XYZ file of C-alpha atoms in Angstrom:
377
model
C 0.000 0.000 0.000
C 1.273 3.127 -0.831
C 1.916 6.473 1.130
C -1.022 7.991 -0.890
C -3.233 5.267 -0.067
C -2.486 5.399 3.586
C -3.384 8.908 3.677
C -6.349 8.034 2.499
C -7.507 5.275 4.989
C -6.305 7.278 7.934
C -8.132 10.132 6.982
C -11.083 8.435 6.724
C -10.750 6.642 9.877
C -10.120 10.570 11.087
C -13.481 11.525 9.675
C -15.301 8.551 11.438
C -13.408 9.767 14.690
C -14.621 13.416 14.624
C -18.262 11.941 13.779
C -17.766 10.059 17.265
C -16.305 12.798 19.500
C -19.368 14.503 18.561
C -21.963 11.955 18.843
C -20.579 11.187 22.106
C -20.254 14.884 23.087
C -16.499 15.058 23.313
C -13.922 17.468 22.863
C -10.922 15.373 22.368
C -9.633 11.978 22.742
C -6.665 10.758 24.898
C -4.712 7.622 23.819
C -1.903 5.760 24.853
C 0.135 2.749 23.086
C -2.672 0.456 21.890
C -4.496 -1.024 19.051
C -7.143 2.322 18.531
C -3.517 4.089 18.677
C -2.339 1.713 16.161
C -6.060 1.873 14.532
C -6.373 5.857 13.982
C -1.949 6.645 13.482
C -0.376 3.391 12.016
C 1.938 3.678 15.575
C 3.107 1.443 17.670
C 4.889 1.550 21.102
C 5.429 -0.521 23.424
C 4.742 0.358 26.873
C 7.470 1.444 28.963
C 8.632 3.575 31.637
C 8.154 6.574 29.097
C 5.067 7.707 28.777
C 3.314 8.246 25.617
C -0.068 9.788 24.790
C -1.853 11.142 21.296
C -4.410 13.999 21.921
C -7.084 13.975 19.069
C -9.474 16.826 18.495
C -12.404 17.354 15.724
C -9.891 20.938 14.610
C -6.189 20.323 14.693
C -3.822 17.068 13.298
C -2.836 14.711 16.293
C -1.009 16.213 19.150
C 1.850 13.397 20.423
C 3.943 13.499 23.280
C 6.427 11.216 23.236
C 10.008 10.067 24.552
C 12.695 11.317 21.915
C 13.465 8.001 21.009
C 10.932 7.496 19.069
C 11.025 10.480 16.568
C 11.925 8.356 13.453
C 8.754 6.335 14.094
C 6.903 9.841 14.280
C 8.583 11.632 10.941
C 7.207 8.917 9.107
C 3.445 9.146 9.310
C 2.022 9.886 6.294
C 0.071 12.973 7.834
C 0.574 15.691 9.372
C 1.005 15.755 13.332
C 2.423 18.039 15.992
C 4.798 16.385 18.556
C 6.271 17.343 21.398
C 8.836 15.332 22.977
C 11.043 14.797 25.660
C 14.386 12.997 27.066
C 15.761 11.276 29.412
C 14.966 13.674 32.790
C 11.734 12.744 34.275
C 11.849 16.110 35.403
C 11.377 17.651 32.065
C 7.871 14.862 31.484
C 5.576 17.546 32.901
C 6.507 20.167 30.780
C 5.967 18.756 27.573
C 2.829 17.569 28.697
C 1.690 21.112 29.919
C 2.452 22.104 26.175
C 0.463 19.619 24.328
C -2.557 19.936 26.287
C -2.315 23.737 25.902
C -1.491 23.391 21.909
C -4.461 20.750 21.673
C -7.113 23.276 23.469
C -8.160 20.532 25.950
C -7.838 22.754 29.548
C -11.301 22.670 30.349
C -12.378 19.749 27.776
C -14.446 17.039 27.626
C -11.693 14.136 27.590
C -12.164 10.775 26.672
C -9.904 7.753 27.692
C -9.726 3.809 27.100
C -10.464 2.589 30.347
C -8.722 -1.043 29.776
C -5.862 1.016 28.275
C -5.224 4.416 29.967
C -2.025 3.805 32.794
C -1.947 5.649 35.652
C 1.265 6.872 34.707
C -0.335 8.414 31.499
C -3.413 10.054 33.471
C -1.273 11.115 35.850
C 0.865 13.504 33.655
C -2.582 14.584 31.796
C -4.129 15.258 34.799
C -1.521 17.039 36.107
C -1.098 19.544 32.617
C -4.802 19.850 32.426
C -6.551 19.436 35.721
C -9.858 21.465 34.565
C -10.647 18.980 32.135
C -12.945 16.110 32.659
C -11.924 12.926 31.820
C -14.425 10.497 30.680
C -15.068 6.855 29.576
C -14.988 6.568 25.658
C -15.236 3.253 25.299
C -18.689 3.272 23.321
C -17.344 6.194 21.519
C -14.108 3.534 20.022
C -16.296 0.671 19.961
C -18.257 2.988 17.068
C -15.384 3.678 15.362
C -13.542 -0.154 14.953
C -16.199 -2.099 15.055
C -16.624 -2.636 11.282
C -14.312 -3.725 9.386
C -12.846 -2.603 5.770
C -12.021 -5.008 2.966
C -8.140 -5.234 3.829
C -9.071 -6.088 7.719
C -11.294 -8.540 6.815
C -8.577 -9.802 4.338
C -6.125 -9.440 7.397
C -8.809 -11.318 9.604
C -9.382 -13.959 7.380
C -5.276 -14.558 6.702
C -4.760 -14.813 10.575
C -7.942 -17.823 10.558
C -5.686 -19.430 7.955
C -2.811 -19.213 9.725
C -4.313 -20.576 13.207
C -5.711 -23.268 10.882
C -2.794 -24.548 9.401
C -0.641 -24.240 12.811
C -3.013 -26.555 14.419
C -2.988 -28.715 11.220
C 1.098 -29.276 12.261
C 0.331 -29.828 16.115
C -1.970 -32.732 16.458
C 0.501 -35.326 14.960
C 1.870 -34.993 18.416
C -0.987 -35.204 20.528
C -1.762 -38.405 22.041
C -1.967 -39.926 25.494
C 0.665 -39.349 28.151
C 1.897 -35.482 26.294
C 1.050 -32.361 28.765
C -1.192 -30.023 28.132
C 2.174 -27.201 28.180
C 3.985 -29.402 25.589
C 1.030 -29.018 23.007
C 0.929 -25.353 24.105
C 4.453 -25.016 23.326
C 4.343 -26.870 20.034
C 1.179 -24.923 18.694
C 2.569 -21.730 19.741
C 5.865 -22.283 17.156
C 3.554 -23.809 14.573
C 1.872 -20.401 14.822
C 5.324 -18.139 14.223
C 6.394 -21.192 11.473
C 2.763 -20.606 9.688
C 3.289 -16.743 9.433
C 1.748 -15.192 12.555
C 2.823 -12.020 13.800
C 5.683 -12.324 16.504
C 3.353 -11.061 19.360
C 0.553 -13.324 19.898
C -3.044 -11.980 20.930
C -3.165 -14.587 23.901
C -1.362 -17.839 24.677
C -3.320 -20.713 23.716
C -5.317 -22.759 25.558
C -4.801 -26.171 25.950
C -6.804 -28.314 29.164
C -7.447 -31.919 29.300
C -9.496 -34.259 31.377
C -11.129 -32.288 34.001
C -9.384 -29.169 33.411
C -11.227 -29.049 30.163
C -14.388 -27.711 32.061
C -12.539 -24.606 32.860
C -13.233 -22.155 29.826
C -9.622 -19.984 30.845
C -7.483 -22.955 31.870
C -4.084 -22.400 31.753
C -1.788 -25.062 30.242
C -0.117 -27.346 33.143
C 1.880 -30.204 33.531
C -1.000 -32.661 33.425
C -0.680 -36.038 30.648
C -3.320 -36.604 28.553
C -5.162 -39.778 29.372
C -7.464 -42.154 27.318
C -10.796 -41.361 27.530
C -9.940 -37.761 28.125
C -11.488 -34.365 26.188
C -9.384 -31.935 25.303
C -9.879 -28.180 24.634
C -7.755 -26.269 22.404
C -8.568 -22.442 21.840
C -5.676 -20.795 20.259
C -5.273 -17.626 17.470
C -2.855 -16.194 15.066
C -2.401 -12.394 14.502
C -1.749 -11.147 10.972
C -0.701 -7.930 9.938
C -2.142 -6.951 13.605
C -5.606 -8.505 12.962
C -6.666 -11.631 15.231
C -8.342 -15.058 14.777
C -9.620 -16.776 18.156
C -10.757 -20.184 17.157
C -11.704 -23.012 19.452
C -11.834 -27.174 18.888
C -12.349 -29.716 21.326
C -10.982 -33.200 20.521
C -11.405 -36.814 22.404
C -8.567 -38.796 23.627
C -9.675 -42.374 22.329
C -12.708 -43.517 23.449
C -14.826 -41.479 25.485
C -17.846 -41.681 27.489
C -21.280 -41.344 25.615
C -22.040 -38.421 27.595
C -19.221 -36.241 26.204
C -20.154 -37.572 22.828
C -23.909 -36.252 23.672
C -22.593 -32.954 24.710
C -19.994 -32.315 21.609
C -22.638 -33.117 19.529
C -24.979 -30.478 21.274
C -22.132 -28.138 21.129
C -21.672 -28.320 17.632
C -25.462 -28.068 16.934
C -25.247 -24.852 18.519
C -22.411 -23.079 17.393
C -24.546 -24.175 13.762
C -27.512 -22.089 15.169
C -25.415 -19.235 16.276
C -23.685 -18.894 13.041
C -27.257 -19.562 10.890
C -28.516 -16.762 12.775
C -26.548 -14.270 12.343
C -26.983 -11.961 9.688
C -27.330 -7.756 8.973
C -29.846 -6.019 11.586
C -30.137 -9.172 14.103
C -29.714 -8.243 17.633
C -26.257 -9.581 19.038
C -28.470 -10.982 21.680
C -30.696 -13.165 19.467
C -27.372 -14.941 17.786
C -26.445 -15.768 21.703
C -30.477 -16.731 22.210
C -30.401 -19.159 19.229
C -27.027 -20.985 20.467
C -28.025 -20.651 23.973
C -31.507 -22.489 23.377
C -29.908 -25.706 21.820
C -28.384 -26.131 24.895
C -30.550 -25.216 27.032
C -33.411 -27.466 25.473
C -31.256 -30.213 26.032
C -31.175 -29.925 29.587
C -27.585 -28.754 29.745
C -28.455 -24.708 30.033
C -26.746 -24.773 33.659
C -23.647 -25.446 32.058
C -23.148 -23.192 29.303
C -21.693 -20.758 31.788
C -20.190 -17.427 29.203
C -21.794 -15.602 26.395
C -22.064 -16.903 22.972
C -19.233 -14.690 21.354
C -17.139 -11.280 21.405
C -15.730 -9.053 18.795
C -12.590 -9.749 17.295
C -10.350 -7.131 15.159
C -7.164 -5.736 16.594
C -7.690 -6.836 20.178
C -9.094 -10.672 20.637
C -11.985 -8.926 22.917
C -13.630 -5.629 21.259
C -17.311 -4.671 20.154
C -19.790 -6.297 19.169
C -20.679 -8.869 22.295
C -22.585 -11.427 21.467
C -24.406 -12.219 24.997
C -28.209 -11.875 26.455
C -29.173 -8.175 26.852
C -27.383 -6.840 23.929
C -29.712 -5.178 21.549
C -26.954 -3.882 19.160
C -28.095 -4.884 15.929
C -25.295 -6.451 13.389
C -24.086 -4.225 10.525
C -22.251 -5.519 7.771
C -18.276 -5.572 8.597
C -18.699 -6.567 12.343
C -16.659 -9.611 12.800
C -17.112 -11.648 16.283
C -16.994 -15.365 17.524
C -19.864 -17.677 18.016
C -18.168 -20.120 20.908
C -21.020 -22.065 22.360
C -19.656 -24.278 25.385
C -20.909 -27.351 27.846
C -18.614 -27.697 30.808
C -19.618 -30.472 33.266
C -17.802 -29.758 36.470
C -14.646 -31.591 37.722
C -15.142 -33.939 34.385
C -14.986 -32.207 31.072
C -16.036 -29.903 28.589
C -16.487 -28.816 24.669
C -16.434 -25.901 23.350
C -16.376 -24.969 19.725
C -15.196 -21.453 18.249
C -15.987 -20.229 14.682
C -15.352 -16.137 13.789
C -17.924 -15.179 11.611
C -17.653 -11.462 9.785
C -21.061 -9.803 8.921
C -21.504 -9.726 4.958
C -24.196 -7.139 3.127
C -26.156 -10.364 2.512
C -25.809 -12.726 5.275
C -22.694 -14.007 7.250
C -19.756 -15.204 6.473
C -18.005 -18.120 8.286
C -13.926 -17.618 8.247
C -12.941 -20.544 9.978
C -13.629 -24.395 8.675
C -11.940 -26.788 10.391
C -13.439 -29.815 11.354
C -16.683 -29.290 14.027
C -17.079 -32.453 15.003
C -15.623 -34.422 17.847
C -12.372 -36.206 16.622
C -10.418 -38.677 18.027
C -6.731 -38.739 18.673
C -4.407 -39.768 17.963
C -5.167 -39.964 14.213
């Protein structure tokens, strides 16, 4: 993509900013390092001991403050923006703070923030340089602006589900009984790098066997696989900073007839999430048609997490798909449909597709196998 083509997107995405900020009755937004950063500049930082924040208002080009280190990364935006930036003295932090805020207009402002992002460190200094303004959640305000995707993030998205695909293609030949749940883990998490993910994973795959398979967040441990177990495996590549979160639950040789009852209803749901999903639904109703699947089948107790959450630059974002959300799909929203059955202290099944809102319909991303399949192959 070239520089003029850049220009381009992030001036759109600028336009669709300034639409927010006013829907939302704002006078600027404050960011530090993070994906809207990324999102609205083409930036990133890591976070440090320096601070770093990017003042946005509906009248001027960004306003950065920033450690001097990081100039190169700043001459090459292919817009305009006024920096202001510092060194090494701590001492000298509040000043060019004081300047930015002043430059951006923002003393007695309306202020929005990320409130999963926004340090203290960060707030501190803003605070400090403008302590008339009020400082606000913006959260819905950012949600409006990411949540649908363009063709190339979509084509981003849709890379990454090949990528988590074909990593977990190269993992199961070593699966079988008497491997730990942290030895798959470690395997699938080089298959992703080998496949072509980004270097910086959105989360660290999942990987719980046997009983730790009813715990939707389990973290992978030193426990063997055993015959007979079920084993969850929820893992996701990043491409070109765009995410895939897919989930497949396998069996361990033979397994009980109840876990093949409950796979099955698992997979019969995550079919009547996906089927339902479609331009102006609800995001509730695509959690209502998973959730009554299970639910019918006596198992509702069990199915103990929503139905799905966005996915884009951050493997959690806008749209939720969960009872009492009456945001209504629009074509570009991309999210998960991960339906789930945990049975405590014996096992569980979940099954993860991401699914990206079409003009017409839905589109599914991911196909891997649904059903419950034994290993080792």
């Amino acid at each position: 993509m070239n520089e003029t083509q850049l220009s381009e997107i992030y001036a759109q995405r600028s336009s669709r900013l300034t639409e927010a900020l006013a829907r939302y009755r704002l006078d600027a937004l404050a960011l530090n390092p993070g994906p809207t950063l990324t999102y609205l500049t083409g930036l990133n930082f890591h976070l440090m001991e320096r601070p770093v924040v990017a003042l946005f208002t509906p009248d001027k080009p960004p306003v950065i403050v920033h450690p001097e280190l990081e100039k190169a990364k700043i001459e090459a935006l292919p817009f305009p923006a006024t920096t202001f930036p510092y060194g090494e003295d701590p001492t000298e932090w509040p000043a060019a703070f004081r300047r930015a805020t002043q430059y951006a207009g923002v003393k007695a402002s309306r202020v929005g923030v990320e409130p999963t992002r926004m340090r203290l460190l960060e707030f501190h200094y803003l605070k400090e340089a403008a302590p008339e303004a009020d400082f606000v959640f913006a959260e819905e305000a950012l949600a409006l602006l990411r949540a649908c995707k363009d063709e190339t993030e979509i084509a981003n998205m849709r890379r990454a589900v090949q990528i988590a695909q074909q990593a977990l293609r190269a993992t199961l030949s070593i699966i079988q009984p008497g491997v730990s749940e942290r030895e798959i883990a470690a395997e699938l998490s080089l298959q992703l790098l080998r496949a072509g993910s980004d270097a910086e994973l959105a989360f660290q795959p999942i990987v719980s066997g046997g009983p730790n398979s009813a715990n939707p967040h389990a973290v992978p441990g030193e426990r063997r696989l055993q015959n007979g177990d079920l084993l969850v495996i929820d893992w996701g590549a990043v491409y070109h900073g765009y995410v895939s979160d897919l989930t497949r639950t396998f069996a361990i040789g033979k397994v009980e007839a109840e876990y093949q009852r409950i796979a099955d209803l698992v997979e019969q749901a995550n079919a009547a999430g996906r089927a339902a999903a479609r331009p102006g639904v609800a995001c509730q109703e695509v959690d209502r048609a998973a959730r009554e699947v299970i639910t019918n089948a006596g198992y509702g107790e069990y199915f103990i997490h929503r139905t799905g959450h966005g996915i884009g630059m951050e493997g959690h974002e806008a749209p939720y798909i969960r009872q009492g959300n009456p945001q209504p799909l629009e074509p570009g929203m991309a999210f998960t449909v991960e339906p789930g059955i945990y049975l405590p202290g014996r096992g569980g099944v979940r099954i993860e597709d991401n699914v990206v809102i079409t003009a017409g319909g839905a589109e599914t991303l991911s196909d891997l196998p649904r059903d419950l399949q034994i290993l080792p192959l």
